[in-house]
CSV table of C-alpha atoms and ligand atoms in Angstrom, one decimal:
chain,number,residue,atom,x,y,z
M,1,UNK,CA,73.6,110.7,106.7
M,2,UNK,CA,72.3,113.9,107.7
M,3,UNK,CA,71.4,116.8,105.5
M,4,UNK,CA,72.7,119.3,107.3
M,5,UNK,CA,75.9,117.7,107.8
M,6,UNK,CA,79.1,120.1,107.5
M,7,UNK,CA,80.7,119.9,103.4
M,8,UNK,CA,82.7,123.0,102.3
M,9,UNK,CA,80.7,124.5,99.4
M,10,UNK,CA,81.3,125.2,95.6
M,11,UNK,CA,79.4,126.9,93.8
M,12,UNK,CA,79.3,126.9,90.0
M,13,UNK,CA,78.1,128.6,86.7
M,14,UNK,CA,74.9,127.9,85.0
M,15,UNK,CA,76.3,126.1,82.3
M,16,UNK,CA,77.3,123.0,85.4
M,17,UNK,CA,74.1,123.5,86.9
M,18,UNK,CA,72.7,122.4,83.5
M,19,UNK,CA,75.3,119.4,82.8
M,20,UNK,CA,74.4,118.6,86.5
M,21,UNK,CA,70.5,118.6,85.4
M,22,UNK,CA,71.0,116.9,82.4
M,23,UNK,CA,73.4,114.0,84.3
M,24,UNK,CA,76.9,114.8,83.3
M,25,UNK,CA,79.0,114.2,86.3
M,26,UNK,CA,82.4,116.4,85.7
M,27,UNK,CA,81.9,120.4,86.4
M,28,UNK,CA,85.4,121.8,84.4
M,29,UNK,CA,87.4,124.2,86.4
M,30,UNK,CA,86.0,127.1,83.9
M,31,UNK,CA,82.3,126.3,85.4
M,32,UNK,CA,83.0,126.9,89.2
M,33,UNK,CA,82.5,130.2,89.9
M,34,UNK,CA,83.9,129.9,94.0
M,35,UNK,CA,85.6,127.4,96.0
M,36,UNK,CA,86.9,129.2,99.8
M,37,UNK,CA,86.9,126.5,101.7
M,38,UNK,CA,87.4,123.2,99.8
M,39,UNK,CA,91.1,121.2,99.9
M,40,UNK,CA,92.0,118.6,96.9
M,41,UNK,CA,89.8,115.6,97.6
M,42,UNK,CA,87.5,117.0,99.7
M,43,UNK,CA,84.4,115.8,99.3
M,44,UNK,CA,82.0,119.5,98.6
M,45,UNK,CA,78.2,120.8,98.2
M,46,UNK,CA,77.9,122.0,94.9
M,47,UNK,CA,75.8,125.0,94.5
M,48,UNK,CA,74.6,127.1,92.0
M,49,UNK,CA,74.8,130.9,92.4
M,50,UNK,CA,71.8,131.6,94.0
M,51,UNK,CA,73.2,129.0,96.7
M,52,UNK,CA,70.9,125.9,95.5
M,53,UNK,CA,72.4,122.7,96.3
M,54,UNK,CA,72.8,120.9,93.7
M,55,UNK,CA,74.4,117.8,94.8
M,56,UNK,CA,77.7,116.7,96.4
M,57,UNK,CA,80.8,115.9,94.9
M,58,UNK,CA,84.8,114.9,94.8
M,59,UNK,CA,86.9,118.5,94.3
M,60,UNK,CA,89.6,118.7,92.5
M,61,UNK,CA,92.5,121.7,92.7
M,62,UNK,CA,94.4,120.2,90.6
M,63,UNK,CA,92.4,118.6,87.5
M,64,UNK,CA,90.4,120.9,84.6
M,65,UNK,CA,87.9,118.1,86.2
M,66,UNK,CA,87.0,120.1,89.1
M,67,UNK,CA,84.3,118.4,90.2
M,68,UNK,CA,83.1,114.7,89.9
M,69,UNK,CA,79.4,114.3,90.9
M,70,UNK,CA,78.6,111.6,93.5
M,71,UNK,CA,74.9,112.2,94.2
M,72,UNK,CA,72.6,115.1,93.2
M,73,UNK,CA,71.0,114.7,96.4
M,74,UNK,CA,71.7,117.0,99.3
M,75,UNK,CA,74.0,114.0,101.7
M,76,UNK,CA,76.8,113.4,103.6
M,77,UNK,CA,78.6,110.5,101.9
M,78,UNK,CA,79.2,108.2,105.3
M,79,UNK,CA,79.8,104.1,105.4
M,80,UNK,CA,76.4,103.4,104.5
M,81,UNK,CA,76.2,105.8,101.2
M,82,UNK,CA,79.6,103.9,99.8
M,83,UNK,CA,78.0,100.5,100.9
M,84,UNK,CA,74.9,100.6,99.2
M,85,UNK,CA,76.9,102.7,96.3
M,86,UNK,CA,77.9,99.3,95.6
M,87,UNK,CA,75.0,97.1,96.2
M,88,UNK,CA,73.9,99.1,93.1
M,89,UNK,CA,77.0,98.5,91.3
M,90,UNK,CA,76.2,94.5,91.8
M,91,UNK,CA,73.0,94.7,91.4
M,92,UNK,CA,72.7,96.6,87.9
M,93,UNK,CA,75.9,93.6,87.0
M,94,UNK,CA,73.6,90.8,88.0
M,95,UNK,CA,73.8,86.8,86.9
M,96,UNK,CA,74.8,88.1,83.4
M,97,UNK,CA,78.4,89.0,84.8
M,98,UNK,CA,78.6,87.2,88.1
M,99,UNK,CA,79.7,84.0,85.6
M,100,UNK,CA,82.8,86.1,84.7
M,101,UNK,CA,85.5,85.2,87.1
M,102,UNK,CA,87.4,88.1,86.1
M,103,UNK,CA,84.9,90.9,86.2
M,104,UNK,CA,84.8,94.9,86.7
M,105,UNK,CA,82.7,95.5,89.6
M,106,UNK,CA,83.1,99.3,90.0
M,107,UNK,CA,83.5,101.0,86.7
M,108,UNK,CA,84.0,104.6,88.1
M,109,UNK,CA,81.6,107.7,87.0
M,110,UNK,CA,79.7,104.7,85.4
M,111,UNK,CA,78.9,103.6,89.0
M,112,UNK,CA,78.5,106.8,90.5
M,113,UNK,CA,81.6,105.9,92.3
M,114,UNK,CA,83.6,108.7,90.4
M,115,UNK,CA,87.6,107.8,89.8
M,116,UNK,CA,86.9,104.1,91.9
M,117,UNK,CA,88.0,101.3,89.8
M,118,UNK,CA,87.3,97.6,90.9
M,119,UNK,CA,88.1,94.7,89.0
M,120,UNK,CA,88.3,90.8,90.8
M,121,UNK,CA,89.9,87.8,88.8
M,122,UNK,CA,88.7,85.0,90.5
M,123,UNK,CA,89.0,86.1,94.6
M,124,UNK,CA,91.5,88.5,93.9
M,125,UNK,CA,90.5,92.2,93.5
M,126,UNK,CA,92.6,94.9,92.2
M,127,UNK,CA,91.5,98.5,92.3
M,128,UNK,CA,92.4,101.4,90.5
M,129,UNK,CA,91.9,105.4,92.4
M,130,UNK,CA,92.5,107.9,89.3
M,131,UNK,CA,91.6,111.0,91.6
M,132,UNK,CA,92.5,112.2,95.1
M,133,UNK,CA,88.4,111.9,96.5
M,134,UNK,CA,88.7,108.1,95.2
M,135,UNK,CA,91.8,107.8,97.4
M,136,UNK,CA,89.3,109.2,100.7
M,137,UNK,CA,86.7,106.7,100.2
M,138,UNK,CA,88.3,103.8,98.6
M,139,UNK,CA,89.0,101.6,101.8
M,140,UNK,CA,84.8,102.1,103.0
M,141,UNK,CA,84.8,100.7,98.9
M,142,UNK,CA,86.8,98.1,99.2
M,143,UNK,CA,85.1,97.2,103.1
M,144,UNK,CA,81.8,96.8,101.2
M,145,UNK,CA,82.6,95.1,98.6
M,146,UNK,CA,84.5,92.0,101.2
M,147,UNK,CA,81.3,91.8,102.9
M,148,UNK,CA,79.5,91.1,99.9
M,149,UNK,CA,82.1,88.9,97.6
M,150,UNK,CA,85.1,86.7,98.3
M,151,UNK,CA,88.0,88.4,98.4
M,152,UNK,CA,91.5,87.1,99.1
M,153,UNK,CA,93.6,90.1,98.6
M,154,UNK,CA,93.3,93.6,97.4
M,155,UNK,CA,96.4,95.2,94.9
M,156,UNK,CA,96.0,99.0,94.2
M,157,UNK,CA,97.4,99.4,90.5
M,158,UNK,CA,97.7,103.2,90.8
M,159,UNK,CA,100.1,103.9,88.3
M,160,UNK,CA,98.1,105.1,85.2
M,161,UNK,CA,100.0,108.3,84.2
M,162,UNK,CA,96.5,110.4,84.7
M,163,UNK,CA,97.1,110.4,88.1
M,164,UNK,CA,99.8,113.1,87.9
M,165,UNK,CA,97.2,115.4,86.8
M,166,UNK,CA,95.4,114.8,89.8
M,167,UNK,CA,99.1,115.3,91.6
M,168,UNK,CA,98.8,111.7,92.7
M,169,UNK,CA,102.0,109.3,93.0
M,170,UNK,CA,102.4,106.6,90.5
M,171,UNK,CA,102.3,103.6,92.4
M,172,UNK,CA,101.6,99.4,92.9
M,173,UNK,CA,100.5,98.7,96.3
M,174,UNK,CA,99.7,95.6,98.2
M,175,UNK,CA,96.5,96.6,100.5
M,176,UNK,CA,95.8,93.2,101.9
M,177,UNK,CA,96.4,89.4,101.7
M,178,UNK,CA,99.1,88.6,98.3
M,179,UNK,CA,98.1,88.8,95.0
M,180,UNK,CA,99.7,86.6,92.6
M,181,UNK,CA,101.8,87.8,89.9
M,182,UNK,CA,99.5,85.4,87.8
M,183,UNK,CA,96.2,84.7,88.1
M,184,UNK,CA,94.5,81.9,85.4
M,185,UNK,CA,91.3,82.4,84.3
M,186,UNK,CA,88.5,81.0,82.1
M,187,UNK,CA,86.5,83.1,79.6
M,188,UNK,CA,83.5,80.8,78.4
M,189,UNK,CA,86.3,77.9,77.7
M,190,UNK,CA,89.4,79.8,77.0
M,191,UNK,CA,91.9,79.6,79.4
M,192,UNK,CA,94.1,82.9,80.2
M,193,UNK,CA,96.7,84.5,82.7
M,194,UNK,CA,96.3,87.7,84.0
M,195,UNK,CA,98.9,89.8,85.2
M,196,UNK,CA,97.8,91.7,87.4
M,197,UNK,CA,101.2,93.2,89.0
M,198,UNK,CA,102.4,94.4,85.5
M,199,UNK,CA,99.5,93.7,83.2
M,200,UNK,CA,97.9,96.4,81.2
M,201,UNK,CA,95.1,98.2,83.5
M,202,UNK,CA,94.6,96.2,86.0
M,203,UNK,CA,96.1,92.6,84.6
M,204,UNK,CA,93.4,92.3,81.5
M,205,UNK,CA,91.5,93.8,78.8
M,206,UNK,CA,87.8,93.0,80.7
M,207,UNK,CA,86.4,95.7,78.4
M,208,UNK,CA,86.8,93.6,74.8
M,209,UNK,CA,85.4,90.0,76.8
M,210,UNK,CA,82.0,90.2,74.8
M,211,UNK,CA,83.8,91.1,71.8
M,212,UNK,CA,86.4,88.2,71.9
M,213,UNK,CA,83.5,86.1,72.6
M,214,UNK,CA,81.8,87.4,69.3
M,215,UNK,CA,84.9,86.9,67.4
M,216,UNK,CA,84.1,82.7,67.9
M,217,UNK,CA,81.8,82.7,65.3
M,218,UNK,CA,83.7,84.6,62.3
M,219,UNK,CA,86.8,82.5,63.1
M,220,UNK,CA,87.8,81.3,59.5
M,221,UNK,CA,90.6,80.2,57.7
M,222,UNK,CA,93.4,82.6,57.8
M,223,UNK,CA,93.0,85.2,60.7
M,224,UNK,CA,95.3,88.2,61.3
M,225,UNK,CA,95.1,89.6,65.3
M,226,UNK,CA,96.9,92.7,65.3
M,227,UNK,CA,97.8,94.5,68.8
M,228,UNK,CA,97.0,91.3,70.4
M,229,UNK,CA,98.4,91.9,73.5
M,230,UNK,CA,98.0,88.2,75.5
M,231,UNK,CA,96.1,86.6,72.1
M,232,UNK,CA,92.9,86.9,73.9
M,233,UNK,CA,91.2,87.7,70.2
M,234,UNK,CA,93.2,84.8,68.4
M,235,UNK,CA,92.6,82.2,70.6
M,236,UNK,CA,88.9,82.8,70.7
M,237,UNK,CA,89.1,82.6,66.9
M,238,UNK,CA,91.8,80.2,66.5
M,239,UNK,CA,89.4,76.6,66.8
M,240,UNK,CA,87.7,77.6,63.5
M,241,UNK,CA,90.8,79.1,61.7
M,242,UNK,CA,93.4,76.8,60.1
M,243,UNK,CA,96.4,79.5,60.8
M,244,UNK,CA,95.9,82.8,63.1
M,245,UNK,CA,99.1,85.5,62.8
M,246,UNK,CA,99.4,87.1,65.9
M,247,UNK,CA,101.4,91.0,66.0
M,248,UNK,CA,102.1,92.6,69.1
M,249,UNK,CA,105.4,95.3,69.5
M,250,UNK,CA,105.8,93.6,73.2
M,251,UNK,CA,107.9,90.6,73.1
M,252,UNK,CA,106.4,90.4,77.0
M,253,UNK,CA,103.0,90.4,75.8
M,254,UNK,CA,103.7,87.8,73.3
M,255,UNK,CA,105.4,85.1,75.7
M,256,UNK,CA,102.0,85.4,77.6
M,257,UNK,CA,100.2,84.7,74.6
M,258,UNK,CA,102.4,81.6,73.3
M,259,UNK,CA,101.8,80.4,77.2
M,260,UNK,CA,97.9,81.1,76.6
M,261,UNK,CA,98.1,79.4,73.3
M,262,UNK,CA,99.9,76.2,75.6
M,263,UNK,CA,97.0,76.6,77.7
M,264,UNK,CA,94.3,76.0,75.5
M,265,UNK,CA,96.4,73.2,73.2
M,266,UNK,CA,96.5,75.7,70.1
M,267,UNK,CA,99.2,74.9,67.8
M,268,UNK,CA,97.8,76.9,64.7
M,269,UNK,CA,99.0,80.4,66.3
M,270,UNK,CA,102.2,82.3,64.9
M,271,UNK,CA,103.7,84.8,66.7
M,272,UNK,CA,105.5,88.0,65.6
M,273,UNK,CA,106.9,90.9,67.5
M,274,UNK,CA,106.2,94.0,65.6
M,275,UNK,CA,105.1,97.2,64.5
M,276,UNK,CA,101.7,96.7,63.7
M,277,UNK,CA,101.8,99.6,61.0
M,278,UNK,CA,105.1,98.5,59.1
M,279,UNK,CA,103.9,94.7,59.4
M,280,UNK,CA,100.4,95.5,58.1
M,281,UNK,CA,102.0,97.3,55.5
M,282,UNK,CA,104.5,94.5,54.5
M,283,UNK,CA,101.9,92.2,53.8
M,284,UNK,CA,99.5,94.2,52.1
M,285,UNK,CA,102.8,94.8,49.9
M,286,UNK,CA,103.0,90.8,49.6
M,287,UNK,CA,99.5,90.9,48.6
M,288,UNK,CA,98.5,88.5,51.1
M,289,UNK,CA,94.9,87.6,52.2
M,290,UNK,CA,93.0,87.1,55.5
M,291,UNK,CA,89.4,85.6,56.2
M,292,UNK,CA,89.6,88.0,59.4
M,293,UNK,CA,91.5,90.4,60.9
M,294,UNK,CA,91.4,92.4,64.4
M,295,UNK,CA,92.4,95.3,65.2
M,296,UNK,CA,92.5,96.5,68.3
M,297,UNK,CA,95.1,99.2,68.9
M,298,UNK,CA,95.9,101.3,72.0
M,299,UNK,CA,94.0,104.6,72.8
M,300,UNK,CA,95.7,107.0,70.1
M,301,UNK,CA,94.0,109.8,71.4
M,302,UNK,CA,94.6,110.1,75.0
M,303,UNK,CA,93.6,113.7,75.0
M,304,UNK,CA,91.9,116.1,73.0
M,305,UNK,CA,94.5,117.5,71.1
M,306,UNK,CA,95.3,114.1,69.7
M,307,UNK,CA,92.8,113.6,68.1
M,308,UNK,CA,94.0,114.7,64.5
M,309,UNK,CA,97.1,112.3,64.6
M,310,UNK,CA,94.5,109.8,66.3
M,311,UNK,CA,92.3,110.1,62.8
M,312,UNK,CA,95.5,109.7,60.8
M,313,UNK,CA,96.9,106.4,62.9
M,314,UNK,CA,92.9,104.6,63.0
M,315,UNK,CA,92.5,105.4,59.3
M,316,UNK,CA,96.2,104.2,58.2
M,317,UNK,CA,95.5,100.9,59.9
M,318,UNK,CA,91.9,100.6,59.0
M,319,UNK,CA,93.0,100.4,55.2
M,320,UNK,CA,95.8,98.7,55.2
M,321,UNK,CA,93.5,96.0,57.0
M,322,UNK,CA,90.5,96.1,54.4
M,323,UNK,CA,93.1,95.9,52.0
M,324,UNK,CA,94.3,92.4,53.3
M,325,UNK,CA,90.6,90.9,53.6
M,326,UNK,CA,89.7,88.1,51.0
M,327,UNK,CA,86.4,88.5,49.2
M,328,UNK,CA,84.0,88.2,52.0
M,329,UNK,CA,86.6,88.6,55.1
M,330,UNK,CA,85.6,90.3,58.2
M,331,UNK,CA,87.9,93.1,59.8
M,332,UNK,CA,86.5,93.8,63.8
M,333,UNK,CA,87.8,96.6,64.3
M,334,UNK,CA,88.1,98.9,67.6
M,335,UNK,CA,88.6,102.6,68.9
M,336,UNK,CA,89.2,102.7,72.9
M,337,UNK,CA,89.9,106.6,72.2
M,338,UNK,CA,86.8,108.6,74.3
M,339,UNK,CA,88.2,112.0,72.5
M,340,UNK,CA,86.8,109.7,69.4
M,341,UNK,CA,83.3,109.3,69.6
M,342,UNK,CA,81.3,106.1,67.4
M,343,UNK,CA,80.4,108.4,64.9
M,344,UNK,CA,83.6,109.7,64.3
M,345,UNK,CA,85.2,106.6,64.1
M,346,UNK,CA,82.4,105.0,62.0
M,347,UNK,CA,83.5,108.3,59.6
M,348,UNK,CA,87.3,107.4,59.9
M,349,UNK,CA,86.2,103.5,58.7
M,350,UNK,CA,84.6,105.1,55.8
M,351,UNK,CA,87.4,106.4,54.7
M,352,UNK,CA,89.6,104.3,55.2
M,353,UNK,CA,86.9,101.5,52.9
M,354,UNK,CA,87.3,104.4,50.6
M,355,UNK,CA,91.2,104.4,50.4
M,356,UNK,CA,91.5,100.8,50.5
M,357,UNK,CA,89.0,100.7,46.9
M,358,UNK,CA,86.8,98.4,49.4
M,359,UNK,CA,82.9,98.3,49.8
M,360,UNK,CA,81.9,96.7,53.0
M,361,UNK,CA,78.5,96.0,55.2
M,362,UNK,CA,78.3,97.0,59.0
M,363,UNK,CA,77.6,93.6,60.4
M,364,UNK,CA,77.4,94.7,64.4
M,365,UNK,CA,78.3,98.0,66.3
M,366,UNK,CA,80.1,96.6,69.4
M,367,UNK,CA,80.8,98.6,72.6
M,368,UNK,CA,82.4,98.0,76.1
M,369,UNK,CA,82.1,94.4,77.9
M,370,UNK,CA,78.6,94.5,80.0
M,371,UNK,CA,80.6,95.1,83.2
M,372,UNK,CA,81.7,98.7,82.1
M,373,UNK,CA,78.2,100.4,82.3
M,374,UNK,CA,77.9,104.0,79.8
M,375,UNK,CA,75.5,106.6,81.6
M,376,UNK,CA,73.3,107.9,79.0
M,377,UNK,CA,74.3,111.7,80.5
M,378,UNK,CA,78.0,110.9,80.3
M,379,UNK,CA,79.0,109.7,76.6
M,380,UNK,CA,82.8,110.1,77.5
M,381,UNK,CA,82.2,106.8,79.0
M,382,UNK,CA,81.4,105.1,76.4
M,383,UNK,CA,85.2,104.9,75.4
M,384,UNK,CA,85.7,101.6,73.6
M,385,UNK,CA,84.1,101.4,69.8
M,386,UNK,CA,83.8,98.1,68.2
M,387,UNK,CA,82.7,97.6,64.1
M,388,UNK,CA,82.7,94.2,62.2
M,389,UNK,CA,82.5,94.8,58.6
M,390,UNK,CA,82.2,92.3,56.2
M,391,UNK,CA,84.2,93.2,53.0
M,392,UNK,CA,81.3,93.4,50.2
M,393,UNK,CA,83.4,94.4,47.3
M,394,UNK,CA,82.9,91.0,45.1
M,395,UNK,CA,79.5,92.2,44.3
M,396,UNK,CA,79.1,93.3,40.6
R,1,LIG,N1,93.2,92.8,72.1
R,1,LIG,C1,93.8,92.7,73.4
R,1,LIG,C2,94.2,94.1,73.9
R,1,LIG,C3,95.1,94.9,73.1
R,1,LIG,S1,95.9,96.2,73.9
R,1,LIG,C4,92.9,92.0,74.4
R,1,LIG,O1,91.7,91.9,74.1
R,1,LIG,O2,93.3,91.5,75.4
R,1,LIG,C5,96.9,96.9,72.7
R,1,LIG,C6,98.2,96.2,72.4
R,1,LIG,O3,98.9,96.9,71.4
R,1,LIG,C7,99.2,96.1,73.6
R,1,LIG,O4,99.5,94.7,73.8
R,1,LIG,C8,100.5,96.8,73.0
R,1,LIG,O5,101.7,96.1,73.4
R,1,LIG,C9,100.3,96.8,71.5
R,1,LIG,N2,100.9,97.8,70.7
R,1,LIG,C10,100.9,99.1,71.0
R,1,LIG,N3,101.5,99.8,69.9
R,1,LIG,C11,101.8,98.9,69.0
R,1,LIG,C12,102.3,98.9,67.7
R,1,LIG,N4,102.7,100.1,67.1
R,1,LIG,N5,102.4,97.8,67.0
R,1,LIG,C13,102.0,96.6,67.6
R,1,LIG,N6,101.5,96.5,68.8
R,1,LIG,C14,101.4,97.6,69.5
């Protein structure tokens, strides 16, 4: 790693150098003021005008994300950088996550390791590269991280759409060994499958674990688990519930969560492919009643200019669910929208308590699973939101 080491340079406007200062990682492409030399996934200096270096990063000649920051020290990224890149992403997961067997073990700017996703389910790992620099260093990544855990075989699920921006192919690609097309796996007692060849993300939603897990304890009677995807939320909840309804639109996702359901020997679980909004809406209609309900929707606002459709979708579904609480229910509710920040959303819930006629009392403000670690400089990455209200309207 030697400083003077040859990088092409980029040098950028004062408003990056003070993101840079204050920890934001991404330089947008309005913010560089000159890139000659670099090529799309070249790693770069980052300078400011008066030729400063202020760090290194991934450029970008294709994304409004021109630059990702890897280090705001003046280094050539080599083997050794990468490698002890992710002894600190272990490290800062520790013996709270290691008991996880499916776990994130790169979670991208979050790690410093800008576009690099790395999740493992049991000994298989499957990354994700959303940018053409991730693509460069990803097998010195992925070398590191077999010398430090067991790993069977490695699956590249590069074929989130955001890699078009970043002129990237949309592809599923076997890197080494054979990864099963299912992979079973416990969460503190619950037994799952993930799918890690045609699953969402990488196979699993690893991001909601801790939330699932907190859903154990309001578990209650009759429990709704809208956009349920494999049941993950409804089984957690189902051994304290005497009936859990269970909505997805994928008839797919649905077969994976009657064979989850087989799994764990839950037979009070009903399962109906749907709408979420037009089955929400029926039963408010029939006036029925839930001791909890989840909701835990897609991101509907992939990009900024969403966001105002985003509001309308959260809030629709946010009443029509407060509307089917009994007295006392709980609604655990989540936003994995990053154009929708927790304040936002927390506004959108008021609303929507207001619509619905309903009072209600913030029980816990939830975030990501402990494994997806926010940078205090780089909110966007806090992207999942997480609210459990208790309805409170019974009170004179
Ligand atoms: N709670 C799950 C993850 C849910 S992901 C877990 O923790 O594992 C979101 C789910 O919403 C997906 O399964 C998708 O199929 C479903 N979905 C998307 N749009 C929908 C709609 N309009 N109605 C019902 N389900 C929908």
């Amino acid at each position: 790693m030697s400083p003077s080491g040859r990088l092409p340079d980029v040098s950028v406007r004062l408003r990056a150098k003070r993101r840079i200062a204050a920890h934001h990682p991404w330089v947008f492409t309005d913010d560089v003021a000159a890139s000659n030399e670099a090529a799309h996934g070249d790693l770069v200096r980052v300078r400011d005008n008066a030729g400063e270096v202020l760090g290194v990063a991934f450029w970008s000649a294709r994304s409004k994300i021109a630059l990702r920051m890897v280090s705001r020290a003046d280094v050539v990224p080599d083997r050794a950088f990468w490698a002890a890149r992710v002894d600190e992403a272990l490290a800062r997961r520790g013996a709270v996550v290691a008991r996880w067997t499916a776990r994130r073990l790169v979670f991208g700017e979050g790690d410093s390791l800008p576009g690099v996703v790395a999740d493992l389910y049991g000994t298989h790992l499957v990354v994700q590269l959303l940018t053409a620099g991730a693509e460069r260093v990803v097998d010195m990544i992925v070398a590191a991280l077999r010398e430090r855990v067991t790993i069977d075989s490695v699956l590249a699920r590069n074929d989130p759409s955001v890699r078009t921006l970043e002129g990237l192919r949309r592809e599923v690609r076997q890197l080494s060994g054979t990864t099963p097309d299912e992979i079973v796996l416990d969460e503190d007692g619950m037994s799952y499958a993930a799918d890690p060849w045609r699953g969402q993300k990488t196979g699993a939603f690893l991001d909601q674990r801790e939330n699932r897990l907190a859903c154990r304890a309001y578990g209650r009677g009759r429990v709704l688990d809208a956009f349920s995807y494999h049941a993950s939320f409804a089984l957690h909840a189902a051994p304290r519930a005497t009936e859990v309804v269970v909505v997805d639109a994928s008839a797919e996702a649905l077969a994976r969560g009657r064979a989850n359901a087989g799994r764990n020997a839950a037979s009070n679980l009903t399962f109906v492919e749907a709408n979420a909004f037009d089955d929400l809406r029926a039963r408010e209609r029939r006036g029925e009643r839930f001791d909890l309900v989840m909701l835990d929707p897609p991101a509907f606002a992939k990009s900024r200019g969403d966001v105002t459709a985003a509001r309308r979708g959260y809030k629709e579904i946010n009443v029509r669910a407060l509307r089917l609480l009994a007295p006392g229910g709980v609604l655990v509710t989540s936003s994995c929208s990053y154009n929708l920040d927790e304040a936002s959303f927390e506004g959108i819930l008021r609303d929507a308590a207001a619509d619905a006629g309903r009072d209600a009392i913030v029980i816990e403000r939830r975030g990501q699973a402990a494994d997806h670690p926010v940078r205090l400089g780089f909110p966007e990455g806090r992207y999942l939101k997480c609210f459990v209200l208790r309805d409170a309207s019974g009170a004179p």
